[in-house]
């Protein structure tokens, strides 16, 4: 079995997003043709989405379409016309905290939008459909590290509930229509061109601006941080490897071509340590305000990546300090901070 992406055609949803843009670069570098789509919404500054798209648009093998996922049939039409070999579905309304105040945005993009993805896959078959789930599906679980085999019945945010629903919807479509599909539970992805709504970005912004930094649960929060290049590495390796055998790693149930993988670093870091690293890298002292736990947040994430390693011979391992150094360097340049 050849697992090469050279000459393949990949449809990437959420291509203007943090992970989608980085993945598109990687797929192009492997010799693939990429059709990207995104609705370029204003959940965070669309200028950053345009900045991510600009270098991609200059590539002869990249085309971009503005598509609203939840609009019935819109993605299906693009899918039918472009006939991709593989689809990597990354478009979603992300963010845990925002889901407390804007629940309908999650139903539209993550539930209706995901149904559009599955319906398109049913109508126009592809070799492999990959979709983004999230570590947040582990919710209030306390057994660590989190394994794909653990029960995930206790989401603590609507965002998590929509991602878990995606896994169940994918399982149903894989069962009914034999669609080869793989769900990826990403653990706190960070790096250059990242997401302004995430803590590493917010902390860096506050350190440079000298504004207060809210630290929730009095600093008793651990996150398994995953560097962007390694998320992309794992997705690029998995894309040409559709589920094949009943007993392969990550299989949800033997009789359906559906797998789930954690993609994390297997090294949770406490928020105090994470903030101390950013203080060192920015050369600034944090003006810290300690607060209780926020609704929707979980105390700890920690990925068991043994299934991923068994499937693709790779698992993320970048040291947080090295990854954050690259982020802070990029952040200074992007915001022209001397
Ligand atoms: N970054 C992380 O730490 C992380 C962790 C777990 C899971 N994920 C998941 O990975 C995926 C990619 O995340 P990201 O960090 O790149 O987020 P992102 O917000 O940067 O990218 C998502 C993109 O999807 C687009 N989009 C959203 N709703 C859409 C809709 N209805 N129609 C069309 N386009 C739409 C957005 O405009 C955005 O460009 C998401 O599914 C997210 O939930 C991310």
Short mmCIF file of C-alpha atoms and ligand atoms in Angstrom, two decimals:
data_model
loop_
_atom_site.label_atom_id
_atom_site.label_comp_id
_atom_site.label_asym_id
_atom_site.label_seq_id
_atom_site.Cartn_x
_atom_site.Cartn_y
_atom_site.Cartn_z
CA UNK A 1 0.00 0.00 0.00
CA UNK A 2 1.43 3.39 -1.08
CA UNK A 3 0.79 6.16 1.41
CA UNK A 4 1.85 9.10 -0.72
CA UNK A 5 0.00 12.36 -1.16
CA UNK A 6 1.90 13.36 -4.31
CA UNK A 7 -0.59 14.02 -7.10
CA UNK A 8 -3.60 13.53 -4.79
CA UNK A 9 -6.36 16.09 -4.52
CA UNK A 10 -7.34 17.10 -0.98
CA UNK A 11 -10.32 19.22 0.05
CA UNK A 12 -9.56 21.09 3.29
CA UNK A 13 -12.45 22.78 5.11
CA UNK A 14 -11.46 25.63 7.43
CA UNK A 15 -8.43 26.31 5.20
CA UNK A 16 -8.16 29.91 6.44
CA UNK A 17 -8.02 28.65 10.03
CA UNK A 18 -4.92 28.01 12.12
CA UNK A 19 -4.62 24.27 11.50
CA UNK A 20 -6.23 24.30 8.03
CA UNK A 21 -3.76 26.81 6.60
CA UNK A 22 -0.73 25.05 8.09
CA UNK A 23 -1.98 21.69 6.79
CA UNK A 24 -2.61 23.15 3.31
CA UNK A 25 1.04 24.30 3.14
CA UNK A 26 2.20 20.86 4.11
CA UNK A 27 -0.02 19.07 1.58
CA UNK A 28 1.20 21.36 -1.22
CA UNK A 29 4.80 20.67 -0.20
CA UNK A 30 4.05 16.94 -0.55
CA UNK A 31 2.91 17.51 -4.15
CA UNK A 32 -0.84 17.39 -3.50
CA UNK A 33 -3.45 19.68 -5.05
CA UNK A 34 -5.50 21.48 -2.42
CA UNK A 35 -9.00 22.92 -2.63
CA UNK A 36 -9.57 25.02 0.46
CA UNK A 37 -12.86 26.42 1.75
CA UNK A 38 -13.85 28.60 4.67
CA UNK A 39 -16.55 31.18 5.50
CA UNK A 40 -13.91 33.63 6.84
CA UNK A 41 -16.12 34.50 9.81
CA UNK A 42 -15.25 37.17 12.39
CA UNK A 43 -15.02 34.95 15.50
CA UNK A 44 -11.51 36.41 15.65
CA UNK A 45 -9.88 39.05 13.42
CA UNK A 46 -10.46 37.96 9.79
CA UNK A 47 -7.27 39.87 8.84
CA UNK A 48 -5.33 36.93 10.32
CA UNK A 49 -7.33 34.49 8.16
CA UNK A 50 -6.53 36.57 5.08
CA UNK A 51 -2.86 36.69 6.11
CA UNK A 52 -2.84 32.89 6.31
CA UNK A 53 -4.51 32.56 2.91
CA UNK A 54 -2.27 35.03 1.08
CA UNK A 55 0.81 32.79 0.64
CA UNK A 56 -1.43 29.80 -0.14
CA UNK A 57 -3.29 31.68 -2.87
CA UNK A 58 0.06 32.31 -4.60
CA UNK A 59 0.56 28.56 -5.03
CA UNK A 60 -0.55 27.18 -8.44
CA UNK A 61 -1.98 24.01 -6.85
CA UNK A 62 -4.19 25.83 -4.34
CA UNK A 63 -7.70 27.11 -4.96
CA UNK A 64 -9.99 28.75 -2.43
CA UNK A 65 -13.79 28.90 -2.18
CA UNK A 66 -15.81 30.88 0.31
CA UNK A 67 -18.39 28.42 1.59
CA UNK A 68 -20.79 28.51 4.53
CA UNK A 69 -20.83 24.97 5.84
CA UNK A 70 -24.28 25.08 7.39
CA UNK A 71 -25.92 26.22 4.15
CA UNK A 72 -27.70 23.15 2.87
CA UNK A 73 -25.94 21.64 -0.15
CA UNK A 74 -23.22 24.34 -0.46
CA UNK A 75 -20.30 22.12 0.55
CA UNK A 76 -21.86 19.20 -1.35
CA UNK A 77 -21.79 21.22 -4.58
CA UNK A 78 -18.09 22.09 -4.17
CA UNK A 79 -17.33 18.46 -3.27
CA UNK A 80 -19.23 17.16 -6.32
CA UNK A 81 -17.53 19.60 -8.69
CA UNK A 82 -14.00 19.25 -7.35
CA UNK A 83 -14.09 15.43 -6.77
CA UNK A 84 -11.35 15.24 -4.11
CA UNK A 85 -9.52 12.01 -3.29
CA UNK A 86 -9.36 12.96 0.40
CA UNK A 87 -11.21 15.43 2.62
CA UNK A 88 -9.83 16.91 5.84
CA UNK A 89 -12.67 18.65 7.66
CA UNK A 90 -11.35 21.27 10.09
CA UNK A 91 -13.96 24.05 9.82
CA UNK A 92 -15.88 24.45 13.05
CA UNK A 93 -16.89 26.94 15.65
CA UNK A 94 -14.01 26.43 18.06
CA UNK A 95 -13.55 27.62 21.63
CA UNK A 96 -14.94 26.33 24.90
CA UNK A 97 -15.81 29.60 26.63
CA UNK A 98 -17.56 31.20 23.65
CA UNK A 99 -19.96 28.22 23.57
CA UNK A 100 -21.42 29.26 26.92
CA UNK A 101 -22.64 32.57 25.47
CA UNK A 102 -23.17 31.67 21.81
CA UNK A 103 -24.60 28.14 21.77
CA UNK A 104 -26.39 28.56 18.43
CA UNK A 105 -23.15 29.22 16.57
CA UNK A 106 -22.04 25.70 17.62
CA UNK A 107 -25.28 24.05 16.54
CA UNK A 108 -25.04 25.72 13.11
CA UNK A 109 -21.38 25.06 12.28
CA UNK A 110 -20.63 21.92 14.26
CA UNK A 111 -23.91 19.99 14.06
CA UNK A 112 -25.65 21.16 10.86
CA UNK A 113 -22.28 21.84 9.25
CA UNK A 114 -20.98 18.37 10.12
CA UNK A 115 -24.15 16.76 8.73
CA UNK A 116 -23.45 18.59 5.45
CA UNK A 117 -19.96 17.04 5.44
CA UNK A 118 -21.31 13.53 5.98
CA UNK A 119 -24.07 13.96 3.40
CA UNK A 120 -21.52 15.20 0.85
CA UNK A 121 -19.34 12.16 1.59
CA UNK A 122 -22.34 9.89 1.07
CA UNK A 123 -23.23 11.54 -2.23
CA UNK A 124 -19.68 11.83 -3.61
CA UNK A 125 -17.46 9.11 -2.12
CA UNK A 126 -13.84 9.82 -1.15
CA UNK A 127 -10.98 7.51 -0.25
CA UNK A 128 -10.81 8.88 3.30
CA UNK A 129 -12.59 11.55 5.33
CA UNK A 130 -10.69 12.99 8.29
CA UNK A 131 -12.43 15.31 10.77
CA UNK A 132 -11.38 17.34 13.81
CA UNK A 133 -12.72 16.30 17.17
CA UNK A 134 -11.23 17.61 20.41
CA UNK A 135 -9.66 16.63 23.73
CA UNK A 136 -12.64 18.41 25.30
CA UNK A 137 -14.75 15.26 24.71
CA UNK A 138 -13.02 13.79 27.80
CA UNK A 139 -14.88 16.44 29.85
CA UNK A 140 -14.99 15.62 33.54
CA UNK A 141 -13.04 12.35 33.18
CA UNK A 142 -10.42 11.98 35.89
CA UNK A 143 -8.51 8.89 34.70
CA UNK A 144 -5.31 10.03 33.00
CA UNK A 145 -3.82 9.88 30.48
CA UNK A 146 -6.98 10.06 28.36
CA UNK A 147 -7.38 7.06 26.08
CA UNK A 148 -9.64 6.68 23.05
CA UNK A 149 -11.05 3.60 24.76
CA UNK A 150 -12.26 5.57 27.82
CA UNK A 151 -16.00 6.29 28.10
CA UNK A 152 -16.74 9.92 27.17
CA UNK A 153 -20.16 10.60 28.68
CA UNK A 154 -19.47 13.76 30.68
CA UNK A 155 -18.91 16.80 28.45
CA UNK A 156 -18.76 20.09 30.40
CA UNK A 157 -19.34 22.52 27.51
CA UNK A 158 -21.63 22.61 24.49
CA UNK A 159 -18.49 22.78 22.32
CA UNK A 160 -17.41 19.41 23.71
CA UNK A 161 -20.92 18.02 23.25
CA UNK A 162 -20.92 19.02 19.57
CA UNK A 163 -17.52 17.38 19.02
CA UNK A 164 -18.66 14.19 20.72
CA UNK A 165 -21.82 14.32 18.60
CA UNK A 166 -19.61 14.51 15.49
CA UNK A 167 -17.92 11.28 16.55
CA UNK A 168 -21.28 9.55 16.95
CA UNK A 169 -22.56 10.93 13.65
CA UNK A 170 -19.39 9.76 11.89
CA UNK A 171 -19.77 6.31 13.43
CA UNK A 172 -23.35 6.14 12.13
CA UNK A 173 -22.38 7.14 8.58
CA UNK A 174 -19.39 4.79 8.56
CA UNK A 175 -21.77 1.98 9.60
CA UNK A 176 -24.61 2.83 7.18
CA UNK A 177 -22.63 3.86 4.11
CA UNK A 178 -19.15 2.32 4.67
CA UNK A 179 -17.51 5.77 4.53
CA UNK A 180 -13.83 5.42 5.59
CA UNK A 181 -13.49 8.04 8.28
CA UNK A 182 -11.03 9.06 11.01
CA UNK A 183 -11.69 11.51 13.87
CA UNK A 184 -8.82 13.35 15.53
CA UNK A 185 -8.97 14.54 19.13
CA UNK A 186 -6.56 17.48 19.12
CA UNK A 187 -5.01 18.60 22.41
CA UNK A 188 -4.42 22.42 22.74
CA UNK A 189 -2.68 23.22 19.48
CA UNK A 190 -0.33 26.24 19.51
CA UNK A 191 2.28 27.91 17.32
CA UNK A 192 2.93 30.70 14.80
CA UNK A 193 -0.20 32.08 13.06
CA UNK A 194 -2.22 30.53 15.89
CA UNK A 195 -5.54 31.50 17.41
CA UNK A 196 -6.00 34.82 19.25
CA UNK A 197 -8.76 33.36 21.49
CA UNK A 198 -6.40 30.84 23.12
CA UNK A 199 -4.55 31.32 26.42
CA UNK A 200 -0.99 31.24 25.01
CA UNK A 201 -1.88 34.11 22.65
CA UNK A 202 -3.86 36.07 25.29
CA UNK A 203 -1.04 35.73 27.85
CA UNK A 204 1.56 36.87 25.30
CA UNK A 205 -0.57 39.86 24.28
CA UNK A 206 -1.08 40.84 27.95
CA UNK A 207 2.63 40.44 28.77
CA UNK A 208 3.65 42.79 25.95
CA UNK A 209 0.84 45.27 26.78
CA UNK A 210 1.44 45.14 30.55
CA UNK A 211 -2.24 44.33 31.17
CA UNK A 212 -3.54 41.86 33.80
CA UNK A 213 -3.53 38.11 33.13
CA UNK A 214 -6.46 36.10 34.48
CA UNK A 215 -5.32 32.72 35.77
CA UNK A 216 -8.27 30.42 36.44
CA UNK A 217 -8.62 27.77 39.15
CA UNK A 218 -5.74 29.59 40.91
CA UNK A 219 -3.28 28.05 38.49
CA UNK A 220 -4.36 24.44 39.11
CA UNK A 221 -4.86 23.74 35.42
CA UNK A 222 -2.75 21.39 33.28
CA UNK A 223 -2.73 21.28 29.50
CA UNK A 224 -1.15 18.88 27.06
CA UNK A 225 0.14 21.38 24.46
CA UNK A 226 0.71 20.22 20.88
CA UNK A 227 2.92 22.11 18.45
CA UNK A 228 1.26 22.97 15.12
CA UNK A 229 3.90 21.32 12.89
CA UNK A 230 3.37 18.03 14.69
CA UNK A 231 -0.43 18.16 14.38
CA UNK A 232 0.13 18.73 10.67
CA UNK A 233 2.67 15.89 10.49
CA UNK A 234 0.16 13.48 12.03
CA UNK A 235 -2.69 14.59 9.74
CA UNK A 236 -0.45 14.35 6.63
CA UNK A 237 0.59 10.80 7.59
CA UNK A 238 -2.98 9.72 8.36
CA UNK A 239 -4.69 11.23 5.30
CA UNK A 240 -3.61 8.57 2.76
CA UNK A 241 -4.13 5.77 5.31
CA UNK A 242 -7.85 5.04 5.35
CA UNK A 243 -9.17 2.49 7.87
CA UNK A 244 -8.57 -0.97 6.43
CA UNK A 245 -8.40 -3.75 8.98
CA UNK A 246 -10.90 -4.63 11.66
CA UNK A 247 -8.36 -4.82 14.48
CA UNK A 248 -6.14 -1.84 13.59
CA UNK A 249 -5.27 0.84 16.19
CA UNK A 250 -7.92 3.46 16.81
CA UNK A 251 -10.88 1.39 15.53
CA UNK A 252 -14.10 2.42 17.26
CA UNK A 253 -15.91 -0.86 16.47
CA UNK A 254 -14.69 -3.82 14.42
CA UNK A 255 -17.43 -3.72 11.79
CA UNK A 256 -17.18 -0.03 10.79
CA UNK A 257 -14.36 1.81 8.97
CA UNK A 258 -14.11 4.52 11.67
CA UNK A 259 -11.10 5.29 13.87
CA UNK A 260 -10.44 7.84 16.59
CA UNK A 261 -6.99 9.10 17.58
CA UNK A 262 -5.73 11.43 20.27
CA UNK A 263 -3.10 13.84 18.96
CA UNK A 264 -1.29 15.34 21.92
CA UNK A 265 2.16 15.60 23.43
CA UNK A 266 1.69 13.15 26.32
CA UNK A 267 3.23 15.79 28.66
CA UNK A 268 0.77 17.97 30.59
CA UNK A 269 2.20 21.32 31.74
CA UNK A 270 0.81 23.36 34.65
CA UNK A 271 -0.37 26.87 33.80
CA UNK A 272 2.23 28.40 36.21
CA UNK A 273 5.05 26.79 34.29
CA UNK A 274 3.53 27.79 30.98
CA UNK A 275 3.26 31.41 32.16
CA UNK A 276 6.84 31.35 33.51
CA UNK A 277 8.10 30.23 30.08
CA UNK A 278 6.22 33.09 28.39
CA UNK A 279 7.64 35.57 30.93
CA UNK A 280 11.16 34.39 30.04
CA UNK A 281 10.55 34.51 26.29
CA UNK A 282 8.94 37.96 26.31
CA UNK A 283 11.23 39.36 29.03
CA UNK A 284 8.13 40.69 30.86
CA UNK A 285 6.68 40.05 34.31
CA UNK A 286 3.04 38.95 34.50
CA UNK A 287 0.49 41.07 36.34
CA UNK A 288 -1.44 38.01 37.48
CA UNK A 289 -5.01 37.86 38.81
CA UNK A 290 -6.01 34.51 40.29
CA UNK A 291 -9.64 33.53 39.76
CA UNK A 292 -11.84 30.45 40.37
CA UNK A 293 -12.48 27.84 37.68
CA UNK A 294 -14.44 29.04 34.64
CA UNK A 295 -17.60 27.23 33.58
CA UNK A 296 -16.93 24.85 30.68
CA UNK A 297 -13.21 24.43 31.43
CA UNK A 298 -11.57 21.19 32.49
CA UNK A 299 -8.78 20.92 35.03
CA UNK A 300 -6.45 18.67 33.13
CA UNK A 301 -5.85 17.26 29.66
CA UNK A 302 -3.34 14.53 28.92
CA UNK A 303 -3.21 12.46 25.76
CA UNK A 304 -2.41 8.77 25.58
CA UNK A 305 -0.92 8.63 22.06
CA UNK A 306 -0.10 4.92 21.87
CA UNK A 307 -2.80 4.25 19.21
CA UNK A 308 -1.51 7.12 17.05
CA UNK A 309 2.09 5.92 17.36
CA UNK A 310 1.07 2.37 16.44
CA UNK A 311 -0.83 3.61 13.37
CA UNK A 312 1.67 6.06 11.87
CA UNK A 313 4.95 5.57 13.74
CA UNK A 314 4.89 9.14 15.01
CA UNK A 315 3.67 11.13 18.01
CA UNK A 316 4.28 14.78 18.95
CA UNK A 317 7.24 15.49 21.25
CA UNK A 318 8.22 19.19 20.90
CA UNK A 319 9.22 20.80 24.20
CA UNK A 320 6.77 23.55 25.14
CA UNK A 321 9.61 26.06 25.58
CA UNK A 322 10.87 25.41 22.01
CA UNK A 323 7.41 25.69 20.47
CA UNK A 324 6.53 28.83 22.44
CA UNK A 325 9.85 30.41 21.43
CA UNK A 326 8.85 30.04 17.78
CA UNK A 327 5.40 31.43 18.57
CA UNK A 328 6.75 34.47 20.44
CA UNK A 329 9.26 35.18 17.62
CA UNK A 330 6.43 35.09 15.09
CA UNK A 331 4.17 37.17 17.37
CA UNK A 332 6.82 39.92 17.66
CA UNK A 333 7.28 40.04 13.93
CA UNK A 334 3.57 39.97 13.11
CA UNK A 335 2.82 42.80 15.58
CA UNK A 336 6.13 44.59 14.92
CA UNK A 337 7.24 44.48 18.56
CA UNK A 338 10.95 45.19 18.97
N1 LIG B 1 -6.53 24.67 17.94
C1 LIG B 1 -6.83 23.79 18.92
O1 LIG B 1 -6.21 23.78 19.98
C2 LIG B 1 -7.90 22.75 18.70
C3 LIG B 1 -8.08 21.79 19.71
C4 LIG B 1 -9.07 20.82 19.54
C5 LIG B 1 -9.83 20.80 18.39
N2 LIG B 1 -9.64 21.75 17.42
C6 LIG B 1 -10.50 21.70 16.23
O2 LIG B 1 -9.66 21.74 15.09
C7 LIG B 1 -10.32 22.43 14.03
C8 LIG B 1 -9.46 23.57 13.53
O3 LIG B 1 -9.21 24.45 14.62
P1 LIG B 1 -8.36 25.79 14.48
O4 LIG B 1 -7.63 25.97 15.75
O5 LIG B 1 -7.65 25.81 13.19
O6 LIG B 1 -9.56 26.85 14.49
P2 LIG B 1 -9.82 28.12 13.55
O7 LIG B 1 -10.99 28.83 14.16
O8 LIG B 1 -8.57 28.89 13.36
O9 LIG B 1 -10.22 27.45 12.16
C9 LIG B 1 -11.53 27.06 11.85
C10 LIG B 1 -11.91 27.71 10.53
O10 LIG B 1 -13.22 27.26 10.18
C11 LIG B 1 -13.94 28.34 9.65
N3 LIG B 1 -15.36 28.11 9.90
C12 LIG B 1 -15.99 28.09 11.11
N4 LIG B 1 -17.31 27.88 10.95
C13 LIG B 1 -17.50 27.73 9.60
C14 LIG B 1 -18.66 27.50 8.81
N5 LIG B 1 -19.87 27.41 9.37
N6 LIG B 1 -18.53 27.42 7.47
C15 LIG B 1 -17.29 27.54 6.89
N7 LIG B 1 -16.16 27.78 7.59
C16 LIG B 1 -16.27 27.87 8.93
C17 LIG B 1 -13.43 29.57 10.37
O11 LIG B 1 -13.60 30.76 9.60
C18 LIG B 1 -11.95 29.23 10.60
O12 LIG B 1 -11.11 29.82 9.62
C19 LIG B 1 -11.67 22.87 14.58
O13 LIG B 1 -12.62 21.88 14.24
C20 LIG B 1 -11.45 22.87 16.08
O14 LIG B 1 -12.65 22.68 16.79
C21 LIG B 1 -8.70 22.73 17.56
#
